[in-house]
Amino acid sequence: MKFYKRKFIKIIGFSTLALLLPIKVILAAGKKIINPNLSKEQKNIMFNEGTERPFTSELLKEKRKGFYHCANCGNKLFASTTKFDSGTGWPSFSEALPGAFKTKIDKSFGMERVEYHCAKCGVHHGHVFNDGPKESGKRFCNNGLCLIFKPE
Ligand SMILES: [Zn+2]
């Protein structure tokens, strides 16, 4: 009798713990902070799928030749030749480098959007839309704070 009671308490205790854990914490478990110098705002975007305020990124006016890397792990994501001015207020690209990202369907805010994240470290970068101006037809809408530009 005593044995059963203990087991029962154990099961209850475990499921309560699982319920208390916010879903976002569970989802974020696969992502790791690699760059210890990330700001609070960068972490909010990368780990909580936040969005930076539009027209705030320094990268909007970046026109030099080079590559855009993940600010967390350094993974090479975009070539400057695919960058374009979408007028949305976020750095925009018509194509990502092969294998740079993985995607998932994001149903937050009553919309169905395709979220993409770094294939190497898993952090959130932005959303990809099918209204791009170039042959690919894609528009990668990327938070500037998730990117580091390295000129060639
Ligand atoms: Zn990364």
PDB file of C-alpha atoms and ligand atoms in Angstrom:
ATOM      1  CA  MET A   1       0.000   0.000   0.000  1.00  0.00           C
ATOM      2  CA  LYS A   2       2.745   2.415   0.972  1.00  0.00           C
ATOM      3  CA  PHE A   3       4.622   1.615  -2.238  1.00  0.00           C
ATOM      4  CA  TYR A   4       1.701   2.514  -4.483  1.00  0.00           C
ATOM      5  CA  LYS A   5       1.143   5.769  -2.710  1.00  0.00           C
ATOM      6  CA  ARG A   6       4.731   6.875  -3.252  1.00  0.00           C
ATOM      7  CA  LYS A   7       4.633   5.993  -6.913  1.00  0.00           C
ATOM      8  CA  PHE A   8       1.420   7.936  -7.329  1.00  0.00           C
ATOM      9  CA  ILE A   9       2.937  11.047  -5.763  1.00  0.00           C
ATOM     10  CA  LYS A  10       5.951  10.733  -8.019  1.00  0.00           C
ATOM     11  CA  ILE A  11       3.790  10.666 -11.163  1.00  0.00           C
ATOM     12  CA  ILE A  12       1.716  13.645 -10.030  1.00  0.00           C
ATOM     13  CA  GLY A  13       4.852  15.575  -9.163  1.00  0.00           C
ATOM     14  CA  PHE A  14       6.390  15.007 -12.552  1.00  0.00           C
ATOM     15  CA  SER A  15       3.367  16.000 -14.620  1.00  0.00           C
ATOM     16  CA  THR A  16       2.853  19.148 -12.553  1.00  0.00           C
ATOM     17  CA  LEU A  17       6.423  20.143 -13.307  1.00  0.00           C
ATOM     18  CA  ALA A  18       5.891  19.571 -17.034  1.00  0.00           C
ATOM     19  CA  LEU A  19       2.764  21.734 -16.961  1.00  0.00           C
ATOM     20  CA  LEU A  20       4.554  24.534 -15.175  1.00  0.00           C
ATOM     21  CA  LEU A  21       7.302  24.727 -17.778  1.00  0.00           C
ATOM     22  CA  PRO A  22       6.300  27.355 -20.349  1.00  0.00           C
ATOM     23  CA  ILE A  23       6.096  25.901 -23.858  1.00  0.00           C
ATOM     24  CA  LYS A  24       8.636  28.450 -25.108  1.00  0.00           C
ATOM     25  CA  VAL A  25      11.255  27.133 -22.673  1.00  0.00           C
ATOM     26  CA  ILE A  26      10.746  23.615 -23.983  1.00  0.00           C
ATOM     27  CA  LEU A  27      10.977  24.809 -27.599  1.00  0.00           C
ATOM     28  CA  ALA A  28      14.051  26.894 -26.882  1.00  0.00           C
ATOM     29  CA  ALA A  29      15.827  23.930 -25.344  1.00  0.00           C
ATOM     30  CA  GLY A  30      17.532  23.062 -28.633  1.00  0.00           C
ATOM     31  CA  LYS A  31      19.011  26.548 -29.027  1.00  0.00           C
ATOM     32  CA  LYS A  32      22.232  27.480 -27.312  1.00  0.00           C
ATOM     33  CA  ILE A  33      23.907  30.790 -26.639  1.00  0.00           C
ATOM     34  CA  ILE A  34      27.219  30.565 -28.465  1.00  0.00           C
ATOM     35  CA  ASN A  35      28.087  34.260 -28.547  1.00  0.00           C
ATOM     36  CA  PRO A  36      28.318  35.366 -24.869  1.00  0.00           C
ATOM     37  CA  ASN A  37      28.096  39.044 -25.887  1.00  0.00           C
ATOM     38  CA  LEU A  38      24.505  38.942 -27.171  1.00  0.00           C
ATOM     39  CA  SER A  39      22.392  41.855 -25.920  1.00  0.00           C
ATOM     40  CA  LYS A  40      19.054  41.418 -24.138  1.00  0.00           C
ATOM     41  CA  GLU A  41      17.247  42.486 -27.310  1.00  0.00           C
ATOM     42  CA  GLN A  42      19.179  40.052 -29.481  1.00  0.00           C
ATOM     43  CA  LYS A  43      18.368  37.207 -27.080  1.00  0.00           C
ATOM     44  CA  ASN A  44      14.681  38.149 -27.086  1.00  0.00           C
ATOM     45  CA  ILE A  45      14.528  37.928 -30.888  1.00  0.00           C
ATOM     46  CA  MET A  46      16.658  34.828 -31.227  1.00  0.00           C
ATOM     47  CA  PHE A  47      15.272  32.759 -28.342  1.00  0.00           C
ATOM     48  CA  ASN A  48      11.697  34.093 -27.943  1.00  0.00           C
ATOM     49  CA  GLU A  49      11.014  34.793 -31.621  1.00  0.00           C
ATOM     50  CA  GLY A  50      10.735  38.511 -30.961  1.00  0.00           C
ATOM     51  CA  THR A  51      10.879  41.198 -33.653  1.00  0.00           C
ATOM     52  CA  GLU A  52      13.026  44.315 -33.691  1.00  0.00           C
ATOM     53  CA  ARG A  53      11.366  47.677 -34.336  1.00  0.00           C
ATOM     54  CA  PRO A  54      11.274  48.399 -38.098  1.00  0.00           C
ATOM     55  CA  PHE A  55      13.679  50.948 -39.612  1.00  0.00           C
ATOM     56  CA  THR A  56      16.088  50.605 -36.661  1.00  0.00           C
ATOM     57  CA  SER A  57      18.711  48.323 -38.219  1.00  0.00           C
ATOM     58  CA  GLU A  58      22.038  49.782 -39.261  1.00  0.00           C
ATOM     59  CA  LEU A  59      22.170  47.081 -41.918  1.00  0.00           C
ATOM     60  CA  LEU A  60      19.327  48.645 -43.905  1.00  0.00           C
ATOM     61  CA  LYS A  61      21.803  51.033 -45.499  1.00  0.00           C
ATOM     62  CA  GLU A  62      24.591  48.473 -45.857  1.00  0.00           C
ATOM     63  CA  LYS A  63      25.456  48.252 -49.566  1.00  0.00           C
ATOM     64  CA  ARG A  64      28.978  46.811 -49.540  1.00  0.00           C
ATOM     65  CA  LYS A  65      29.886  43.441 -51.026  1.00  0.00           C
ATOM     66  CA  GLY A  66      30.206  40.619 -48.519  1.00  0.00           C
ATOM     67  CA  PHE A  67      28.303  38.091 -46.488  1.00  0.00           C
ATOM     68  CA  TYR A  68      25.794  38.187 -43.632  1.00  0.00           C
ATOM     69  CA  HIS A  69      26.456  35.782 -40.777  1.00  0.00           C
ATOM     70  CA  CYS A  70      24.462  34.533 -37.780  1.00  0.00           C
ATOM     71  CA  ALA A  71      25.186  36.852 -34.831  1.00  0.00           C
ATOM     72  CA  ASN A  72      25.045  33.900 -32.467  1.00  0.00           C
ATOM     73  CA  CYS A  73      27.129  31.194 -34.162  1.00  0.00           C
ATOM     74  CA  GLY A  74      28.749  32.876 -37.183  1.00  0.00           C
ATOM     75  CA  ASN A  75      27.044  30.625 -39.760  1.00  0.00           C
ATOM     76  CA  LYS A  76      27.171  32.214 -43.258  1.00  0.00           C
ATOM     77  CA  LEU A  77      23.556  32.991 -44.248  1.00  0.00           C
ATOM     78  CA  PHE A  78      23.200  35.528 -47.062  1.00  0.00           C
ATOM     79  CA  ALA A  79      25.351  36.975 -49.853  1.00  0.00           C
ATOM     80  CA  SER A  80      25.140  40.764 -50.289  1.00  0.00           C
ATOM     81  CA  THR A  81      24.126  40.218 -53.934  1.00  0.00           C
ATOM     82  CA  THR A  82      20.717  38.905 -52.796  1.00  0.00           C
ATOM     83  CA  LYS A  83      19.949  41.886 -50.514  1.00  0.00           C
ATOM     84  CA  PHE A  84      17.287  44.346 -51.647  1.00  0.00           C
ATOM     85  CA  ASP A  85      15.300  47.255 -50.253  1.00  0.00           C
ATOM     86  CA  SER A  86      11.823  45.901 -49.523  1.00  0.00           C
ATOM     87  CA  GLY A  87      10.626  49.105 -47.852  1.00  0.00           C
ATOM     88  CA  THR A  88       9.395  47.082 -44.861  1.00  0.00           C
ATOM     89  CA  GLY A  89      12.038  48.401 -42.478  1.00  0.00           C
ATOM     90  CA  TRP A  90      13.860  45.097 -42.053  1.00  0.00           C
ATOM     91  CA  PRO A  91      16.885  43.840 -43.988  1.00  0.00           C
ATOM     92  CA  SER A  92      15.513  41.747 -46.866  1.00  0.00           C
ATOM     93  CA  PHE A  93      17.033  39.095 -49.077  1.00  0.00           C
ATOM     94  CA  SER A  94      15.762  37.217 -52.128  1.00  0.00           C
ATOM     95  CA  GLU A  95      17.751  34.060 -51.386  1.00  0.00           C
ATOM     96  CA  ALA A  96      19.600  32.367 -48.538  1.00  0.00           C
ATOM     97  CA  LEU A  97      22.800  30.405 -48.967  1.00  0.00           C
ATOM     98  CA  PRO A  98      22.134  26.660 -49.429  1.00  0.00           C
ATOM     99  CA  GLY A  99      21.478  24.898 -46.125  1.00  0.00           C
ATOM    100  CA  ALA A 100      21.699  28.128 -44.093  1.00  0.00           C
ATOM    101  CA  PHE A 101      18.235  27.852 -42.549  1.00  0.00           C
ATOM    102  CA  LYS A 102      15.521  25.481 -41.474  1.00  0.00           C
ATOM    103  CA  THR A 103      11.873  26.525 -41.527  1.00  0.00           C
ATOM    104  CA  LYS A 104       8.686  25.868 -39.606  1.00  0.00           C
ATOM    105  CA  ILE A 105       5.085  27.098 -39.812  1.00  0.00           C
ATOM    106  CA  ASP A 106       4.388  29.916 -37.351  1.00  0.00           C
ATOM    107  CA  LYS A 107       0.707  30.354 -36.480  1.00  0.00           C
ATOM    108  CA  SER A 108       1.085  33.222 -33.983  1.00  0.00           C
ATOM    109  CA  PHE A 109      -0.898  36.476 -34.300  1.00  0.00           C
ATOM    110  CA  GLY A 110      -3.676  34.699 -36.240  1.00  0.00           C
ATOM    111  CA  MET A 111      -1.501  34.416 -39.348  1.00  0.00           C
ATOM    112  CA  GLU A 112       0.212  31.496 -40.964  1.00  0.00           C
ATOM    113  CA  ARG A 113       3.776  32.441 -41.736  1.00  0.00           C
ATOM    114  CA  VAL A 114       6.951  30.514 -42.475  1.00  0.00           C
ATOM    115  CA  GLU A 115       9.471  31.163 -39.716  1.00  0.00           C
ATOM    116  CA  TYR A 116      13.113  30.374 -40.383  1.00  0.00           C
ATOM    117  CA  HIS A 117      15.982  29.725 -38.025  1.00  0.00           C
ATOM    118  CA  CYS A 118      19.727  29.142 -38.279  1.00  0.00           C
ATOM    119  CA  ALA A 119      20.410  25.552 -39.345  1.00  0.00           C
ATOM    120  CA  LYS A 120      23.535  25.465 -37.192  1.00  0.00           C
ATOM    121  CA  CYS A 121      22.515  26.941 -33.816  1.00  0.00           C
ATOM    122  CA  GLY A 122      18.692  26.992 -34.147  1.00  0.00           C
ATOM    123  CA  VAL A 123      18.060  30.657 -33.248  1.00  0.00           C
ATOM    124  CA  HIS A 124      15.178  32.565 -34.855  1.00  0.00           C
ATOM    125  CA  HIS A 125      16.048  35.016 -37.642  1.00  0.00           C
ATOM    126  CA  GLY A 126      12.825  36.034 -39.370  1.00  0.00           C
ATOM    127  CA  HIS A 127      10.023  35.016 -41.739  1.00  0.00           C
ATOM    128  CA  VAL A 128      10.098  34.177 -45.435  1.00  0.00           C
ATOM    129  CA  PHE A 129       7.337  35.304 -47.801  1.00  0.00           C
ATOM    130  CA  ASN A 130       6.496  34.472 -51.412  1.00  0.00           C
ATOM    131  CA  ASP A 131       6.307  38.044 -52.674  1.00  0.00           C
ATOM    132  CA  GLY A 132       9.974  38.663 -53.491  1.00  0.00           C
ATOM    133  CA  PRO A 133      10.934  40.763 -56.511  1.00  0.00           C
ATOM    134  CA  LYS A 134      13.589  38.489 -58.031  1.00  0.00           C
ATOM    135  CA  GLU A 135      13.521  35.116 -59.860  1.00  0.00           C
ATOM    136  CA  SER A 136      13.337  33.184 -56.573  1.00  0.00           C
ATOM    137  CA  GLY A 137      10.092  34.974 -55.675  1.00  0.00           C
ATOM    138  CA  LYS A 138      11.192  34.837 -52.033  1.00  0.00           C
ATOM    139  CA  ARG A 139      11.510  37.617 -49.485  1.00  0.00           C
ATOM    140  CA  PHE A 140      13.532  36.748 -46.405  1.00  0.00           C
ATOM    141  CA  CYS A 141      12.547  39.355 -43.835  1.00  0.00           C
ATOM    142  CA  ASN A 142      15.413  39.213 -41.328  1.00  0.00           C
ATOM    143  CA  ASN A 143      15.905  40.936 -38.003  1.00  0.00           C
ATOM    144  CA  GLY A 144      19.055  43.029 -38.428  1.00  0.00           C
ATOM    145  CA  LEU A 145      20.112  42.301 -34.841  1.00  0.00           C
ATOM    146  CA  CYS A 146      20.506  38.611 -35.700  1.00  0.00           C
ATOM    147  CA  LEU A 147      23.019  39.389 -38.438  1.00  0.00           C
ATOM    148  CA  ILE A 148      26.670  40.330 -38.573  1.00  0.00           C
ATOM    149  CA  PHE A 149      27.927  41.740 -41.873  1.00  0.00           C
ATOM    150  CA  LYS A 150      31.451  40.919 -42.975  1.00  0.00           C
ATOM    151  CA  PRO A 151      32.610  42.919 -46.009  1.00  0.00           C
ATOM    152  CA  GLU A 152      34.690  41.099 -48.603  1.00  0.00           C
TER     153      GLU A 152
HETATM  154 ZN    ZN B   1      23.424  30.433 -35.874  1.00  0.00          ZN
END
